Tab-separated table of N, CA and C and ligand atoms in Angstrom:
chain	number	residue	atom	x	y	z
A	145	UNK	N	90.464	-41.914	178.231
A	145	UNK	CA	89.671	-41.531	179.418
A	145	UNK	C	88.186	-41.684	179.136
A	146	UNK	N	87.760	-42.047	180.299
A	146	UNK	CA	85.826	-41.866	180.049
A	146	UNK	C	85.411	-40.812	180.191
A	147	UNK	N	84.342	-41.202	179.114
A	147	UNK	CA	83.331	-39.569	179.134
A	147	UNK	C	81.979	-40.014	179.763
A	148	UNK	N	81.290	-38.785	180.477
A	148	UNK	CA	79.766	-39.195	180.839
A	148	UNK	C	79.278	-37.768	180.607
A	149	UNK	N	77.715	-37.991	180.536
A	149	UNK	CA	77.103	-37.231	179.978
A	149	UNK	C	75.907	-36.723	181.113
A	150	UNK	N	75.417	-35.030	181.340
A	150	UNK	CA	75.239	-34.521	182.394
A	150	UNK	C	74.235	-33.378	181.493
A	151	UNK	N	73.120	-33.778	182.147
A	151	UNK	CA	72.625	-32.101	182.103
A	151	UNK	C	71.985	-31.432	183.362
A	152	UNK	N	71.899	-30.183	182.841
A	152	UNK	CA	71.966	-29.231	184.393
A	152	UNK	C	70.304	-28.852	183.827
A	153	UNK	N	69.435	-29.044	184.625
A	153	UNK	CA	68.064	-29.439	184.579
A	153	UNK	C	67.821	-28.264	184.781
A	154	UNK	N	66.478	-27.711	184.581
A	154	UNK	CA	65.446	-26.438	184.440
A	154	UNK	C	65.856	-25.839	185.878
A	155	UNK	N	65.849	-27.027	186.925
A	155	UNK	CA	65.758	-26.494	188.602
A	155	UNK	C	66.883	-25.815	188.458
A	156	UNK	N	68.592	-25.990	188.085
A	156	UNK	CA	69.810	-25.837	188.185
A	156	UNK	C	69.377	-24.149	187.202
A	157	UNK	N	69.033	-24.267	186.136
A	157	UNK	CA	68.779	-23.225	185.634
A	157	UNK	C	68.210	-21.855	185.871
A	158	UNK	N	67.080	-22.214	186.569
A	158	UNK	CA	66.013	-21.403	187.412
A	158	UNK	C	66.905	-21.039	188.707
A	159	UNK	N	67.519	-21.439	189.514
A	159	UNK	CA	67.874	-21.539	190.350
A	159	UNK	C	69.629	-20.737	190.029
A	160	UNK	N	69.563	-20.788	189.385
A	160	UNK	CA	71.209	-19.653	189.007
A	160	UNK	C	71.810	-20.650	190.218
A	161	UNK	N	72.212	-21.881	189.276
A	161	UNK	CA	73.105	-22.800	190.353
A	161	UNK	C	74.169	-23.772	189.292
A	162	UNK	N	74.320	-22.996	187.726
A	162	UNK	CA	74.733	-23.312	186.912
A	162	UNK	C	76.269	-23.231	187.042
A	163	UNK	N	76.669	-22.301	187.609
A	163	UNK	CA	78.268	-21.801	187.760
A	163	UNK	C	78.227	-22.982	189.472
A	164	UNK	N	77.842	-23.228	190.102
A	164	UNK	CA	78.216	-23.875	191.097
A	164	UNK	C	78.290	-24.886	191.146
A	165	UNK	N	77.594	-25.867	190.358
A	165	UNK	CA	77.549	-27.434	189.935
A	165	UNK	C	78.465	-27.237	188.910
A	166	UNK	N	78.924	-27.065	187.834
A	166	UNK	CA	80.267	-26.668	186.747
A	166	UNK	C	81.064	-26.163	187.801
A	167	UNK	N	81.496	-25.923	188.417
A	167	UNK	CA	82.650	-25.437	189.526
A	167	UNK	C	83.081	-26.650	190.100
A	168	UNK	N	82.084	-27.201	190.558
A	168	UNK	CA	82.483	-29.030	191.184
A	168	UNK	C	82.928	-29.688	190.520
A	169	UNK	N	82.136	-29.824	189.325
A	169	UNK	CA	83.442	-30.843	188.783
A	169	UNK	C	84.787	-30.240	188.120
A	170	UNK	N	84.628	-29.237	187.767
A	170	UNK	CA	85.936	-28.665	187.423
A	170	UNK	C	86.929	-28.690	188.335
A	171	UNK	N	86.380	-28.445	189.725
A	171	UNK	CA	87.823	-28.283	191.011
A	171	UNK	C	87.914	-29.836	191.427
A	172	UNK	N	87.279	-30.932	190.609
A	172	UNK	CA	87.076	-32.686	191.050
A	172	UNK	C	88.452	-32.945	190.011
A	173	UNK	N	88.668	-32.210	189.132
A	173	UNK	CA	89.699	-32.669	187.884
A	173	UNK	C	88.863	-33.041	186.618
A	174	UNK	N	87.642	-33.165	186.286
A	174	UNK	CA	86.775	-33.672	185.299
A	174	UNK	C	87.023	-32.230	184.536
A	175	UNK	N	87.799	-32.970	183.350
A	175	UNK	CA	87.307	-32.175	181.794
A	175	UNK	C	86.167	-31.933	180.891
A	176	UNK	N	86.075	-30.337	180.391
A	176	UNK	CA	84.750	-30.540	179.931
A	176	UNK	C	85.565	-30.590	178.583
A	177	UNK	N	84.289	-31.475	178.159
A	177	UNK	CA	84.845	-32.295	176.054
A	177	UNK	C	83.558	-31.549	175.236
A	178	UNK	N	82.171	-31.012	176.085
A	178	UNK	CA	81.330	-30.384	175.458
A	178	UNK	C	80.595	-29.609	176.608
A	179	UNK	N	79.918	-28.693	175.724
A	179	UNK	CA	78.359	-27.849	176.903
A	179	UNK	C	77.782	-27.235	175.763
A	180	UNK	N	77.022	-27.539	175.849
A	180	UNK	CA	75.701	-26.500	175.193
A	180	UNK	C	74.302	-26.138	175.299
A	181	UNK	N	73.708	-25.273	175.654
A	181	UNK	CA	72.199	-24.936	175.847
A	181	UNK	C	71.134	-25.786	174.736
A	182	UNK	N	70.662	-26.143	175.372
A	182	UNK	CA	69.155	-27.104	174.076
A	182	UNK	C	67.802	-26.740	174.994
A	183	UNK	N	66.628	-26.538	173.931
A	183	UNK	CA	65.241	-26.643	174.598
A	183	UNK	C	65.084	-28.431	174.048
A	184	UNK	N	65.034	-28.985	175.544
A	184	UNK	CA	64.409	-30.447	175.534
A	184	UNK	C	62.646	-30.431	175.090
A	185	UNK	N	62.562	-31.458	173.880
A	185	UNK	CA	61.041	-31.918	173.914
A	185	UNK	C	60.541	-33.107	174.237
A	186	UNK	N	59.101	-33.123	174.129
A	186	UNK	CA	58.785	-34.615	174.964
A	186	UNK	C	59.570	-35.491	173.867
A	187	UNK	N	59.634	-35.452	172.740
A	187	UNK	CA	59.953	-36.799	171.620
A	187	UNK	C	61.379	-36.966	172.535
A	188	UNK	N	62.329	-36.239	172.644
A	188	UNK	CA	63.510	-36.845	173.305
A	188	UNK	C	63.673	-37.834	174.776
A	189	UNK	N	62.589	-37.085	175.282
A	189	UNK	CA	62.986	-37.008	176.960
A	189	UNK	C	62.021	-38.900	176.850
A	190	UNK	N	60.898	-38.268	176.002
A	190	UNK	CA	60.497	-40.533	175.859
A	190	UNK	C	61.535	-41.141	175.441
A	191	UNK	N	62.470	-40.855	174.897
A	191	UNK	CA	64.082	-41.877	174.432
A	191	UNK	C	64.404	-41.686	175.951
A	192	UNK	N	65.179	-40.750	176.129
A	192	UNK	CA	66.242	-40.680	176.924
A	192	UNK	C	65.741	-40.858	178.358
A	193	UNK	N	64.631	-40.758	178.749
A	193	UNK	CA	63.458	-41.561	180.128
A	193	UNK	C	62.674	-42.857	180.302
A	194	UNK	N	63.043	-43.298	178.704
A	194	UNK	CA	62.348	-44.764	178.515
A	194	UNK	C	61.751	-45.462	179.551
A	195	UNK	N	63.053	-45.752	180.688
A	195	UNK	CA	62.463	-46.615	181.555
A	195	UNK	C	61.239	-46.084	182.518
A	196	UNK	N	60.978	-44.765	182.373
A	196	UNK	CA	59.800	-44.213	183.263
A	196	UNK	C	58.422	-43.910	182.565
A	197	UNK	N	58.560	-43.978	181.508
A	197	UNK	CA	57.588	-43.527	180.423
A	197	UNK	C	55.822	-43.732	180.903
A	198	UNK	N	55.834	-44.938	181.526
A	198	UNK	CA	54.780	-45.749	182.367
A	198	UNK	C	54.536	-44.943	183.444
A	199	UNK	N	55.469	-44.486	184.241
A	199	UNK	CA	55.689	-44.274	185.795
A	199	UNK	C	54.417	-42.863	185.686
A	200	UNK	N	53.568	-43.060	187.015
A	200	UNK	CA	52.472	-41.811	187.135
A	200	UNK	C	52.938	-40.203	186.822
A	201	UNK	N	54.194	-39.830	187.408
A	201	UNK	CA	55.043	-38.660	187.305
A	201	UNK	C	55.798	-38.942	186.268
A	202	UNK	N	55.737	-39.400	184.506
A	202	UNK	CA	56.377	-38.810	183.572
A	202	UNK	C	55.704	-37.619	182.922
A	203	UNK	N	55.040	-37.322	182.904
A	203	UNK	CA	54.376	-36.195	182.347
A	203	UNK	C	54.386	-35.175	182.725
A	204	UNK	N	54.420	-34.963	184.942
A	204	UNK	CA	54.855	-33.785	185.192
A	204	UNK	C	56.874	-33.943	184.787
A	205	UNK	N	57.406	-35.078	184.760
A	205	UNK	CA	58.899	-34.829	184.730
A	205	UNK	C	58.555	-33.706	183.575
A	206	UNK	N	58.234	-34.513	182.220
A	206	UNK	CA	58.097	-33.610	180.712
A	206	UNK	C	58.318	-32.152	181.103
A	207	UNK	N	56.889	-31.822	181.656
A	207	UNK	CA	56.509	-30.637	182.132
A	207	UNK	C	57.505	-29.805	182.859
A	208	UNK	N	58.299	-30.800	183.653
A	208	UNK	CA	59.823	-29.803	184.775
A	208	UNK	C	60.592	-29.662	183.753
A	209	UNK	N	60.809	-30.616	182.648
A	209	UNK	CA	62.652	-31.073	181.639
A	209	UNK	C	62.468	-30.003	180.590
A	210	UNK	N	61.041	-29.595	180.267
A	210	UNK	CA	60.550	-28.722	179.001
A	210	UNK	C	60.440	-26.886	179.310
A	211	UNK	N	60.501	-27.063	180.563
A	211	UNK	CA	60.073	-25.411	181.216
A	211	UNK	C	61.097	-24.224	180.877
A	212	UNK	N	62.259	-24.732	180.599
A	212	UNK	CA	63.532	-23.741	180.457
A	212	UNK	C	64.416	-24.351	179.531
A	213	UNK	N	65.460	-23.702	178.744
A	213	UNK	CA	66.447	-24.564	178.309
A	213	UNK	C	66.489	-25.325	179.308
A	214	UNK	N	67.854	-26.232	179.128
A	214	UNK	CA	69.244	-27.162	179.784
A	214	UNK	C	70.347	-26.789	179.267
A	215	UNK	N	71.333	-27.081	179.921
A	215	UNK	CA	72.248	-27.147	179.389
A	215	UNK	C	73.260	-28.360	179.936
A	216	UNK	N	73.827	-29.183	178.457
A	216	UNK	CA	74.109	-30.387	178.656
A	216	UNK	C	75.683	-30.536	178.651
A	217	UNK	N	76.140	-31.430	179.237
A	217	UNK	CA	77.936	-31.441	178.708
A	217	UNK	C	78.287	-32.924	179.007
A	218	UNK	N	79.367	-33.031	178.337
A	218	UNK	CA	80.224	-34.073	178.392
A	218	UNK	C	81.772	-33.910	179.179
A	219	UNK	N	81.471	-34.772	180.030
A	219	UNK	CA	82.784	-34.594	181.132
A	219	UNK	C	83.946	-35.907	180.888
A	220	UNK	N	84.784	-35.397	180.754
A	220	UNK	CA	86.351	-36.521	180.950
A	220	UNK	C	87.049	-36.708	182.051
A	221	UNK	N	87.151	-37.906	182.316
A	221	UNK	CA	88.045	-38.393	183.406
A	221	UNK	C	88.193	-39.745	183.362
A	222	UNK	N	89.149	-40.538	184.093
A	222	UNK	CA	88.895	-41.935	184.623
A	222	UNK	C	87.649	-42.496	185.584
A	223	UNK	N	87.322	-42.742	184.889
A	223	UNK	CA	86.071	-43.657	185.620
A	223	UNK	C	85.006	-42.431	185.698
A	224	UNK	N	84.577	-41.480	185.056
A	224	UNK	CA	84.015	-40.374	184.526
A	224	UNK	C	82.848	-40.734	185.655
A	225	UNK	N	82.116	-41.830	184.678
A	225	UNK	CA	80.799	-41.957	185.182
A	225	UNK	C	80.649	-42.204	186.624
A	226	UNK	N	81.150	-43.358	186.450
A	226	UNK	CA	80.924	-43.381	188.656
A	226	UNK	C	81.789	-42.469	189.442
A	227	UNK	N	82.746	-41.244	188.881
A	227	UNK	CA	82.627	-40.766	189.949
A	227	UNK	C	81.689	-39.767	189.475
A	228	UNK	N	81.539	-39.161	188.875
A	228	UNK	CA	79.928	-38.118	188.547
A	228	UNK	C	78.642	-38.619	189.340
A	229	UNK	N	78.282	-40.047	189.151
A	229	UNK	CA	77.353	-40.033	189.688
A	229	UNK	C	77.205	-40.460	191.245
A	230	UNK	N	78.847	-40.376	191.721
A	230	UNK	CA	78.877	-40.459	193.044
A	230	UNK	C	78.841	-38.965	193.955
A	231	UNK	N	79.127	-38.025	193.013
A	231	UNK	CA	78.920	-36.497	193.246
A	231	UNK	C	77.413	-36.145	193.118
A	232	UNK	N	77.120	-36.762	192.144
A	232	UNK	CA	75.488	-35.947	192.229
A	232	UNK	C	74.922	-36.522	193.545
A	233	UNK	N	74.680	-37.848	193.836
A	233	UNK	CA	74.007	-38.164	194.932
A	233	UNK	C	72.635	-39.055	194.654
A	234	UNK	N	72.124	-39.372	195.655
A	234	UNK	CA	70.929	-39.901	195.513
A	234	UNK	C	69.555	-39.484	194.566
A	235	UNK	N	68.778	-39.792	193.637
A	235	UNK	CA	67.697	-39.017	192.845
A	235	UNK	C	67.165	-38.198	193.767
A	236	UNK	N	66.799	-38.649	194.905
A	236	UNK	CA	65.646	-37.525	195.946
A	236	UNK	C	66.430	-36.820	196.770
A	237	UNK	N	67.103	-35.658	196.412
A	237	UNK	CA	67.397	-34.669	197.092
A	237	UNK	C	67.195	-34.515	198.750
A	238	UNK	N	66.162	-35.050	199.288
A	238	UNK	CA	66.034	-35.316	200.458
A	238	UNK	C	66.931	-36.456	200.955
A	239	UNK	N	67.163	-37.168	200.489
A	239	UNK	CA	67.584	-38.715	200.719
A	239	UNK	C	69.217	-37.959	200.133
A	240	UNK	N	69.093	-37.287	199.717
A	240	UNK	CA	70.621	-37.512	199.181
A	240	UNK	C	71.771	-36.776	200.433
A	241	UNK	N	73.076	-38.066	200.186
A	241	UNK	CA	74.353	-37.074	201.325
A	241	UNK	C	74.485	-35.757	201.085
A	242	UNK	N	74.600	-35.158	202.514
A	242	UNK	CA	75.008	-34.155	201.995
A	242	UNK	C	76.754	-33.894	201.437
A	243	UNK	N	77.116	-32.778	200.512
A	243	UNK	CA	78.259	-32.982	200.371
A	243	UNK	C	78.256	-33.607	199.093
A	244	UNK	N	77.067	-34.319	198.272
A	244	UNK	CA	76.532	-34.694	196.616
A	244	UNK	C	75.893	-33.190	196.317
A	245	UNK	N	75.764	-32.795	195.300
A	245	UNK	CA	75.306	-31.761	194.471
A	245	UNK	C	73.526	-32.018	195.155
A	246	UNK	N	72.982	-33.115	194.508
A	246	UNK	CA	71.207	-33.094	194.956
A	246	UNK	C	71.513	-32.725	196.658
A	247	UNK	N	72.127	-33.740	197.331
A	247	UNK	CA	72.442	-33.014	198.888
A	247	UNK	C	72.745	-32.041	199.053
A	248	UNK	N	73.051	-30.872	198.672
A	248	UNK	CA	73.917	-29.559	198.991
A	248	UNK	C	72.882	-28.751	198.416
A	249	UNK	N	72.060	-29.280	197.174
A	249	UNK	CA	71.517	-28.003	196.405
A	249	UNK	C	69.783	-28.680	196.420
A	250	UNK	N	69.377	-28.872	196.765
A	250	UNK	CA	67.924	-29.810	196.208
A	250	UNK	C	67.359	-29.715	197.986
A	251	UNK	N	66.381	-29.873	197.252
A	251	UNK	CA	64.536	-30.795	198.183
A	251	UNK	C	63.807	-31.643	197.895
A	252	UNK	N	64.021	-31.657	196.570
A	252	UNK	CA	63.134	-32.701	195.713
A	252	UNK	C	63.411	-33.860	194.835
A	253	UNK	N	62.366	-34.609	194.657
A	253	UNK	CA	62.933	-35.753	194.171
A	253	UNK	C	62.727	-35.530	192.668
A	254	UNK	N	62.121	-34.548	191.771
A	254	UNK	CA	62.166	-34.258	190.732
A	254	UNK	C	62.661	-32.951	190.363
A	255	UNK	N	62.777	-32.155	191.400
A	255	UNK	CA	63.601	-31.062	190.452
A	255	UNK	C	65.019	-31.307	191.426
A	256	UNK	N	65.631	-32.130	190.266
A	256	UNK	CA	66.743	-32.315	191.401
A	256	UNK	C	68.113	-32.252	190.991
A	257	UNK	N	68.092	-31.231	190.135
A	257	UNK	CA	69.338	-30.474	189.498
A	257	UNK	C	70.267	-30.635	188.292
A	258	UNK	N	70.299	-31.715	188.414
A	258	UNK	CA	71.171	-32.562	187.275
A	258	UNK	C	71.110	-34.294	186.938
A	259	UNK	N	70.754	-34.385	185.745
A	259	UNK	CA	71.139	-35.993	185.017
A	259	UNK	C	72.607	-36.672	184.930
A	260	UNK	N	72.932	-37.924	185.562
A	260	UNK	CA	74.134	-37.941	185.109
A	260	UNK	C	74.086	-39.757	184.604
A	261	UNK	N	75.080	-39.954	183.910
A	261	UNK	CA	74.264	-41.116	183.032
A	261	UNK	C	75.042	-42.704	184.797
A	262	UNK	N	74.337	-43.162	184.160
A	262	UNK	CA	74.202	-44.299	185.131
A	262	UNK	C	75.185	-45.731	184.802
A	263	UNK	N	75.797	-45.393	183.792
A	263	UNK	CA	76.840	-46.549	183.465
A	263	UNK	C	77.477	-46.069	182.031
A	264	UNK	N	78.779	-46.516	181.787
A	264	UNK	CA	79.754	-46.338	180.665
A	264	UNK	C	78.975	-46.331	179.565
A	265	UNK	N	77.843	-47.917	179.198
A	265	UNK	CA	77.081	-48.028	178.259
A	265	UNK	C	76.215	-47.233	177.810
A	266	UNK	N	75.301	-46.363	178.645
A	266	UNK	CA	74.335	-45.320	178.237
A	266	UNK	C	75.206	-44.337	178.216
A	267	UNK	N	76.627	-43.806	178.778
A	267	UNK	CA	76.896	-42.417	178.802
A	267	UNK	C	77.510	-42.425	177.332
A	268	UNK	N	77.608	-43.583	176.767
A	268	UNK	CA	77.945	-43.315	174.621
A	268	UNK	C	77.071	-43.258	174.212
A	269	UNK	N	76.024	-43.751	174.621
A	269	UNK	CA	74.420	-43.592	174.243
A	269	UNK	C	73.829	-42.452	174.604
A	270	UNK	N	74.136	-42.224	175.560
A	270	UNK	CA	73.369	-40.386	175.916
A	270	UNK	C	74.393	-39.584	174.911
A	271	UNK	N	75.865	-39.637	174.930
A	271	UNK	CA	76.358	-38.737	174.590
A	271	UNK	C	75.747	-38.494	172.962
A	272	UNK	N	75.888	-39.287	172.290
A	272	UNK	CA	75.159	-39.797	171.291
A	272	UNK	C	73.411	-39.002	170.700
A	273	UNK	N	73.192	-38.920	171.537
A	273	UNK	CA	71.966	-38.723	171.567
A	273	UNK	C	71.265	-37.272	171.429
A	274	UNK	N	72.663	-36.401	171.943
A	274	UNK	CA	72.405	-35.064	173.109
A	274	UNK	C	73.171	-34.386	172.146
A	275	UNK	N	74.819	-34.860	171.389
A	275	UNK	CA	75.805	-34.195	170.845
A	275	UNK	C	76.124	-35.107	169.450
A	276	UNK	N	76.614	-34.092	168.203
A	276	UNK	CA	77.080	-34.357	167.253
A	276	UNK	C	78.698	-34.723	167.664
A	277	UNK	N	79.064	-35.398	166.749
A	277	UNK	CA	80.683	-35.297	166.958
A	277	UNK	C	81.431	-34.228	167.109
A	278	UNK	N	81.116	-33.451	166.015
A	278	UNK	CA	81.958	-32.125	166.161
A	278	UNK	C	81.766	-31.166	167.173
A	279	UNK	N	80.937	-31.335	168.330
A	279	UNK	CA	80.586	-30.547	169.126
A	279	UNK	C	80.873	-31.479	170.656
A	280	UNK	N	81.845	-32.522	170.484
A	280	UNK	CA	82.641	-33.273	171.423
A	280	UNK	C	84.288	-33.031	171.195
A	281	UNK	N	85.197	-32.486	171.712
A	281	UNK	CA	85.909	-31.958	171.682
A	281	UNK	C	87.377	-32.600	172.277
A	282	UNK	N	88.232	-32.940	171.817
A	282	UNK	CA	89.492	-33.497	172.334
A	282	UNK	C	90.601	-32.908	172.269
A	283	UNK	N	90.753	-31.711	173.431
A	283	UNK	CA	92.180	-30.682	172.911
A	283	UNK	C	93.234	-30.969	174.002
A	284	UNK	N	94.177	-29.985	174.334
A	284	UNK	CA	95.099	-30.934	175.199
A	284	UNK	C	94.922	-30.173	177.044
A	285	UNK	N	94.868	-31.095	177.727
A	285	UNK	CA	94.466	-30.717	178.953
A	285	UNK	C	95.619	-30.451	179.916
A	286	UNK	N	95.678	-29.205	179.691
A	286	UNK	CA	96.684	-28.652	180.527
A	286	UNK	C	97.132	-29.164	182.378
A	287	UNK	N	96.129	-29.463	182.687
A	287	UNK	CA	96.767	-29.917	184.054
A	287	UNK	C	96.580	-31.209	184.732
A	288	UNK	N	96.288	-32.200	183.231
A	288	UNK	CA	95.947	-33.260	183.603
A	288	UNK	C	97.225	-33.636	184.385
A	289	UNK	N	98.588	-33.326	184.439
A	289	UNK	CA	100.053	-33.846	184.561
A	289	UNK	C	99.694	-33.222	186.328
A	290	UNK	N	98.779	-32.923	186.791
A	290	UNK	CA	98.829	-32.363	188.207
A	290	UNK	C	97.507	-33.578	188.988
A	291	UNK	N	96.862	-33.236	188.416
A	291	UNK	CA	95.272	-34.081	188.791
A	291	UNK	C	95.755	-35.406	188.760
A	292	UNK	N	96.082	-35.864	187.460
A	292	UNK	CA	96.811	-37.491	187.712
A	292	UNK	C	98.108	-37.829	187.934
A	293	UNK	N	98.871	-39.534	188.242
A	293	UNK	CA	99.706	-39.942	188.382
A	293	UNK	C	100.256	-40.226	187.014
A	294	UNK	N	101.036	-40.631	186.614
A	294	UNK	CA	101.660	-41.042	185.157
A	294	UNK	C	101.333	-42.214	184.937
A	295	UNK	N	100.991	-42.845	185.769
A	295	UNK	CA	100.686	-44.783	185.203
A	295	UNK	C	99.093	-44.863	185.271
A	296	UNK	N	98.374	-43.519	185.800
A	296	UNK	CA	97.054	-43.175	185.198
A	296	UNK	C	96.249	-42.928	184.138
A	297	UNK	N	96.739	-42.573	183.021
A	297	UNK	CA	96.903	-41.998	182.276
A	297	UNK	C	97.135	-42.245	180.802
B	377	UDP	N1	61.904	-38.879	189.022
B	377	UDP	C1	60.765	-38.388	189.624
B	377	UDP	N2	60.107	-39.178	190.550
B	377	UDP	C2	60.541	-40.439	190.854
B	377	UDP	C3	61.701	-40.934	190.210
B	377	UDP	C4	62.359	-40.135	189.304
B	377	UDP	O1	60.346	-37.260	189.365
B	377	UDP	O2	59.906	-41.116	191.684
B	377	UDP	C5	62.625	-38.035	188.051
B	377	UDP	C6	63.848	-37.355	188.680
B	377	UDP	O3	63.985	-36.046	188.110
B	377	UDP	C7	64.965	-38.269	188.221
B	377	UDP	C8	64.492	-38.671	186.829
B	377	UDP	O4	63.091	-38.833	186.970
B	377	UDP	O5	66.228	-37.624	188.203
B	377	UDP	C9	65.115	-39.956	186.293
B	377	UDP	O6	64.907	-40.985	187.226
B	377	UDP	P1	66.046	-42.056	187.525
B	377	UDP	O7	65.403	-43.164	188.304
B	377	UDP	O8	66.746	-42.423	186.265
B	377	UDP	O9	67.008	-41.287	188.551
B	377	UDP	P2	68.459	-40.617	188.357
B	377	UDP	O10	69.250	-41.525	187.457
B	377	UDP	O11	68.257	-39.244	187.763
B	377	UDP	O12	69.029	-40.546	189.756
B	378	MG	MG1	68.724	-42.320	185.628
């Protein structure tokens, strides 16, 4: 099964909206394989934001990603990533469906609740990045035999 990699951002934190975004994907069928609280610093968030590093608003992002813990996890399923990041929704919370996590919970286009990785390739690379091995977890999933079909699997 695929894994993708998710963190629940300062806004999700601040916002005591931690049990309600972890509720979604749990009642979606997505296994959690990790979670753990981290204080993000800028040295990471320049890896793991690369492509914005330039962009006028990386420095207030820093400033939103650095304000509170996070807390990050690794989710299991088929096709993990696209459907995660078909749940979160659009980056700008305004723009996003409602019925996506940024749609349901957000206003903004930067505090906008949660990271979720953007393809198979970065979510081994984020996972990578965020978690040791031993703190990725493979035990036996009790109701996968309900959530999936047998030739799923
Ligand atoms: N972001 C921002 N302003 C922008 C674009 C992005 O503050 O104009 C922030 C926002 O928090 C977003 C993050 O930078 O989630 C990463 O941007 P990306 O384009 O990778 O969007 P995502 O993959 O999170 O939807
Ligand atoms: Mg992105």
């Amino acid at each position: 099964m695929e894994q993708t990699f998710i963190i629940l951002k300062p806004s999700a934190i601040k916002r005591s909206l931690v049990g309600d975004v972890i509720t979604r994907f749990q009642r979606k069928g997505l296994f959690i394989s990790g979670i753990k609280m981290m204080q993000l610093d800028e040295a990471i968030l320049r890896v793991h934001y690369a492509h914005l590093v330039d962009r006028p608003f990386f420095p207030s992002l820093v400033k939103s990603m650095t304000s509170t813990p996070v807390i990050v996890m690794v989710l299991k399923g088929n096709d993990a990533v696209a459907v995660v990041r078909s749940m979160v929704g659009a980056t700008n919370c305004r723009a996003a469906a409602p019925g996506t996590i940024r749609g349901d919970f957000g206003m903004s286009g930067q505090e906008n609740i949660v990271h979720a990785s953007d393809s198979p390739e970065n979510a081994i690379i984020e996972i990578n990045r965020f978690f040791s091995p031993e703190e990725v977890f493979d035990y036996p999933m009790l109701t996968q035999a309900a959530i999936y079909a047998p030739d799923e699997v």
